[in-house]
Structure formats: C-alpha cells, structure tokens
Amino acid sequence: MASATFCLVPAGDSYVSGRFYTVIAAGCLPVVLGPHPQAYSGRVDFASFVVHLSDRAFLRDPMSAVRALRAISADEIARRKAALTLHRADVLYDLRDSRAGDHFLAEVAEHCLPNLLPELAAENGWNRTALPAALRLPASCGRAAAIAWKLATS
C-alpha cells in the first residue's frame, strides 16, 4: 500500500471505516466508491485528496475505475499527494503533530454538548448559571472532557 498511488476503500457497514484511515496512514490516495461522509468534514478538505468514483459505474464496469484513475494527470496526482500529506495530521491520531484530537473536541463541543447540557440541566433542575458548578464530569472523562467543556462554554 505504501508504494501504491491509489488505494480502493470499499464501504463496509458504513462508508466511514478503518480502511479509509489505514489508506491515509500509508500515504496512498483513497479511492472511494459513492458518497463518503468523513469525520470533521467541515474542518478537513477531503475533496483535495480523496478520489470519488461512481459506485454504479463501477458495478456496471469495474474497469471504468481503472480508466478514470489512469486519466488523472501527473500534476493532479502530485497536488492530491501534497494535500494528503498536509491533511494526514487532521485525521490520524498517532502523528506527533496530530490535530485529530482538536477536531474531535471541536465536533463534540459544536454538535454534542449543546444538545446534552440542556437535557442534563432539565433532569437535575439546574439553571444556566448553576450548570457549570453543578456539573461534575467523571474522572474517566479526563482532560478531553474538560477541554470540550471549556470549548462549549467559551
């Protein structure tokens, strides 16, 4: 995989799978059949390096994928490889300069906490001013929850 230019990422139970991230880790351009919602899609420009092909066309004629990939110019491949290198730290957690954790916490703060906190407040009779003092995050949440809380309340 590390020496390949393109790597097919077939869908499993969903389009988001470990295969997608394995391909990125290997430095191979992901080739996705059909729609592919990715985590952090508002924060990461997946279109700059992911190659999307029609799943219907592939099922009718699997060689259409080979023809489509061969038609991509060397300049376009180089541009996509550069974008892949730039965005690896946005989606992979095990890199030294990883931003994946930051993106995860921002997604939690943006999408989860606003929905969760009002429910907790209503269940416990908290008002908005008492909520931060009343809410005790479990120790198992650790630093990630504290950062998410700070993002949600700042």
mmCIF file of C-alpha atoms in Angstrom:
data_model
loop_
_atom_site.group_PDB
_atom_site.id
_atom_site.type_symbol
_atom_site.label_atom_id
_atom_site.label_comp_id
_atom_site.label_asym_id
_atom_site.label_seq_id
_atom_site.Cartn_x
_atom_site.Cartn_y
_atom_site.Cartn_z
ATOM 1 C CA MET A 1 0.000 0.000 0.000
ATOM 2 C CA ALA A 2 2.803 2.421 0.827
ATOM 3 C CA SER A 3 4.169 2.206 -2.716
ATOM 4 C CA ALA A 4 0.764 2.452 -4.428
ATOM 5 C CA THR A 5 -0.563 5.741 -5.776
ATOM 6 C CA PHE A 6 -4.254 4.873 -5.346
ATOM 7 C CA CYS A 7 -5.947 2.549 -2.864
ATOM 8 C CA LEU A 8 -9.552 1.420 -3.179
ATOM 9 C CA VAL A 9 -11.558 1.964 0.011
ATOM 10 C CA PRO A 10 -14.640 -0.237 -0.209
ATOM 11 C CA ALA A 11 -17.554 0.547 2.065
ATOM 12 C CA GLY A 12 -18.231 -1.802 4.938
ATOM 13 C CA ASP A 13 -21.219 -1.420 7.225
ATOM 14 C CA SER A 14 -20.816 2.297 6.608
ATOM 15 C CA TYR A 15 -18.628 4.495 4.445
ATOM 16 C CA VAL A 16 -16.550 5.616 7.422
ATOM 17 C CA SER A 17 -14.210 2.766 8.241
ATOM 18 C CA GLY A 18 -10.765 1.948 9.487
ATOM 19 C CA ARG A 19 -9.779 1.095 5.905
ATOM 20 C CA PHE A 20 -10.099 4.769 4.967
ATOM 21 C CA TYR A 21 -7.703 5.849 7.718
ATOM 22 C CA THR A 22 -5.293 2.973 7.034
ATOM 23 C CA VAL A 23 -5.002 4.132 3.427
ATOM 24 C CA ILE A 24 -4.296 7.696 4.573
ATOM 25 C CA ALA A 25 -1.694 6.459 7.057
ATOM 26 C CA ALA A 26 0.033 4.569 4.248
ATOM 27 C CA GLY A 27 0.224 7.745 2.162
ATOM 28 C CA CYS A 28 -1.981 6.308 -0.572
ATOM 29 C CA LEU A 29 -4.705 8.393 -2.254
ATOM 30 C CA PRO A 30 -8.059 6.990 -1.113
ATOM 31 C CA VAL A 31 -10.392 5.947 -3.930
ATOM 32 C CA VAL A 32 -13.947 5.895 -2.615
ATOM 33 C CA LEU A 33 -16.916 4.456 -4.476
ATOM 34 C CA GLY A 34 -20.037 6.515 -3.953
ATOM 35 C CA PRO A 35 -20.693 9.124 -1.287
ATOM 36 C CA HIS A 36 -18.271 9.169 1.599
ATOM 37 C CA PRO A 37 -19.123 11.267 4.632
ATOM 38 C CA GLN A 38 -15.961 11.817 6.643
ATOM 39 C CA ALA A 39 -15.401 12.889 10.194
ATOM 40 C CA TYR A 40 -14.512 16.560 10.561
ATOM 41 C CA SER A 41 -15.750 17.270 7.040
ATOM 42 C CA GLY A 42 -16.244 20.925 7.922
ATOM 43 C CA ARG A 43 -12.658 21.181 9.139
ATOM 44 C CA VAL A 44 -10.755 18.996 6.646
ATOM 45 C CA ASP A 45 -10.767 19.451 2.859
ATOM 46 C CA PHE A 46 -11.205 15.782 1.934
ATOM 47 C CA ALA A 47 -12.051 16.691 -1.673
ATOM 48 C CA SER A 48 -8.462 17.891 -2.120
ATOM 49 C CA PHE A 49 -7.088 14.341 -1.841
ATOM 50 C CA VAL A 50 -9.920 11.767 -1.890
ATOM 51 C CA VAL A 51 -10.828 10.423 -5.331
ATOM 52 C CA HIS A 52 -14.575 9.784 -5.592
ATOM 53 C CA LEU A 53 -15.844 7.383 -8.245
ATOM 54 C CA SER A 54 -19.386 6.345 -9.063
ATOM 55 C CA ASP A 55 -20.308 3.089 -7.345
ATOM 56 C CA ARG A 56 -22.955 2.439 -10.038
ATOM 57 C CA ALA A 57 -20.438 2.850 -12.838
ATOM 58 C CA PHE A 58 -18.004 0.585 -11.001
ATOM 59 C CA LEU A 59 -20.635 -2.139 -10.573
ATOM 60 C CA ARG A 60 -21.570 -1.952 -14.278
ATOM 61 C CA ASP A 61 -17.956 -1.850 -15.450
ATOM 62 C CA PRO A 62 -15.176 -2.292 -12.856
ATOM 63 C CA MET A 63 -12.556 -1.289 -15.442
ATOM 64 C CA SER A 64 -14.151 2.166 -15.561
ATOM 65 C CA ALA A 65 -12.377 2.852 -12.266
ATOM 66 C CA VAL A 66 -9.018 1.908 -13.768
ATOM 67 C CA ARG A 67 -9.672 4.133 -16.794
ATOM 68 C CA ALA A 68 -10.720 7.044 -14.569
ATOM 69 C CA LEU A 69 -7.610 6.737 -12.392
ATOM 70 C CA ARG A 70 -5.299 6.459 -15.412
ATOM 71 C CA ALA A 71 -6.862 9.649 -16.797
ATOM 72 C CA ILE A 72 -5.725 11.694 -13.778
ATOM 73 C CA SER A 73 -2.700 13.763 -14.770
ATOM 74 C CA ALA A 74 0.649 13.535 -13.016
ATOM 75 C CA ASP A 75 0.219 17.153 -11.886
ATOM 76 C CA GLU A 76 -3.173 16.369 -10.354
ATOM 77 C CA ILE A 77 -1.733 13.303 -8.590
ATOM 78 C CA ALA A 78 1.114 15.425 -7.193
ATOM 79 C CA ARG A 79 -1.368 18.077 -5.996
ATOM 80 C CA ARG A 80 -3.532 15.433 -4.311
ATOM 81 C CA LYS A 81 -0.496 13.758 -2.703
ATOM 82 C CA ALA A 82 0.612 17.128 -1.312
ATOM 83 C CA ALA A 83 -2.887 17.727 0.069
ATOM 84 C CA LEU A 84 -2.906 14.237 1.581
ATOM 85 C CA THR A 85 0.403 14.944 3.318
ATOM 86 C CA LEU A 86 -0.943 18.264 4.589
ATOM 87 C CA HIS A 87 -4.168 16.732 5.972
ATOM 88 C CA ARG A 88 -2.838 13.481 7.478
ATOM 89 C CA ALA A 89 -2.403 15.231 10.826
ATOM 90 C CA ASP A 90 -6.054 16.327 10.646
ATOM 91 C CA VAL A 91 -7.386 12.759 10.694
ATOM 92 C CA LEU A 92 -4.715 10.498 12.195
ATOM 93 C CA TYR A 93 -4.288 10.447 15.964
ATOM 94 C CA ASP A 94 -0.891 8.788 16.165
ATOM 95 C CA LEU A 95 1.145 11.512 14.468
ATOM 96 C CA ARG A 96 3.338 13.827 16.503
ATOM 97 C CA ASP A 97 1.613 16.949 15.141
ATOM 98 C CA SER A 98 -1.885 15.425 15.097
ATOM 99 C CA ARG A 99 -4.838 17.794 15.014
ATOM 100 C CA ALA A 100 -7.384 14.951 15.037
ATOM 101 C CA GLY A 101 -7.989 15.290 18.773
ATOM 102 C CA ASP A 102 -8.583 19.029 18.417
ATOM 103 C CA HIS A 103 -11.064 18.357 15.618
ATOM 104 C CA PHE A 104 -12.813 15.702 17.687
ATOM 105 C CA LEU A 105 -13.177 18.002 20.679
ATOM 106 C CA ALA A 106 -14.414 20.836 18.496
ATOM 107 C CA GLU A 107 -17.021 18.493 16.958
ATOM 108 C CA VAL A 108 -18.124 17.397 20.436
ATOM 109 C CA ALA A 109 -18.360 20.993 21.611
ATOM 110 C CA GLU A 110 -20.238 22.055 18.496
ATOM 111 C CA HIS A 111 -22.611 19.134 17.982
ATOM 112 C CA CYS A 112 -22.922 17.087 21.174
ATOM 113 C CA LEU A 113 -22.627 19.348 24.209
ATOM 114 C CA PRO A 114 -25.276 21.884 23.163
ATOM 115 C CA ASN A 115 -27.776 19.031 22.948
ATOM 116 C CA LEU A 116 -26.545 17.161 26.018
ATOM 117 C CA LEU A 117 -26.214 20.010 28.510
ATOM 118 C CA PRO A 118 -29.811 21.294 28.343
ATOM 119 C CA GLU A 119 -31.036 17.720 28.917
ATOM 120 C CA LEU A 120 -28.757 17.342 31.958
ATOM 121 C CA ALA A 121 -29.877 20.708 33.287
ATOM 122 C CA ALA A 122 -33.555 19.824 32.932
ATOM 123 C CA GLU A 123 -33.089 16.383 34.523
ATOM 124 C CA ASN A 124 -31.270 17.850 37.522
ATOM 125 C CA GLY A 125 -33.161 21.112 37.936
ATOM 126 C CA TRP A 126 -30.103 23.215 37.170
ATOM 127 C CA ASN A 127 -30.414 26.717 35.814
ATOM 128 C CA ARG A 128 -27.910 28.127 33.331
ATOM 129 C CA THR A 129 -25.874 29.990 35.955
ATOM 130 C CA ALA A 130 -25.654 26.953 38.254
ATOM 131 C CA LEU A 131 -24.864 24.450 35.496
ATOM 132 C CA PRO A 132 -21.036 24.744 35.404
ATOM 133 C CA ALA A 133 -20.707 24.353 39.176
ATOM 134 C CA ALA A 134 -23.336 21.618 39.365
ATOM 135 C CA LEU A 135 -21.975 19.505 36.543
ATOM 136 C CA ARG A 136 -19.241 17.182 37.776
ATOM 137 C CA LEU A 137 -17.547 15.397 34.925
ATOM 138 C CA PRO A 138 -16.472 11.839 35.750
ATOM 139 C CA ALA A 139 -12.739 11.388 36.270
ATOM 140 C CA SER A 140 -12.752 8.943 33.352
ATOM 141 C CA CYS A 141 -13.553 11.855 31.026
ATOM 142 C CA GLY A 142 -10.243 13.405 31.953
ATOM 143 C CA ARG A 143 -8.655 16.265 30.085
ATOM 144 C CA ALA A 144 -10.674 15.716 26.888
ATOM 145 C CA ALA A 145 -13.970 16.407 28.641
ATOM 146 C CA ALA A 146 -12.538 19.443 30.405
ATOM 147 C CA ILE A 147 -11.336 20.857 27.082
ATOM 148 C CA ALA A 148 -14.684 20.071 25.437
ATOM 149 C CA TRP A 149 -16.458 21.747 28.365
ATOM 150 C CA LYS A 150 -14.236 24.829 28.019
ATOM 151 C CA LEU A 151 -14.912 24.997 24.275
ATOM 152 C CA ALA A 152 -18.646 24.633 24.822
ATOM 153 C CA THR A 153 -18.833 27.336 27.483
ATOM 154 C CA SER A 154 -16.434 29.902 25.999
#
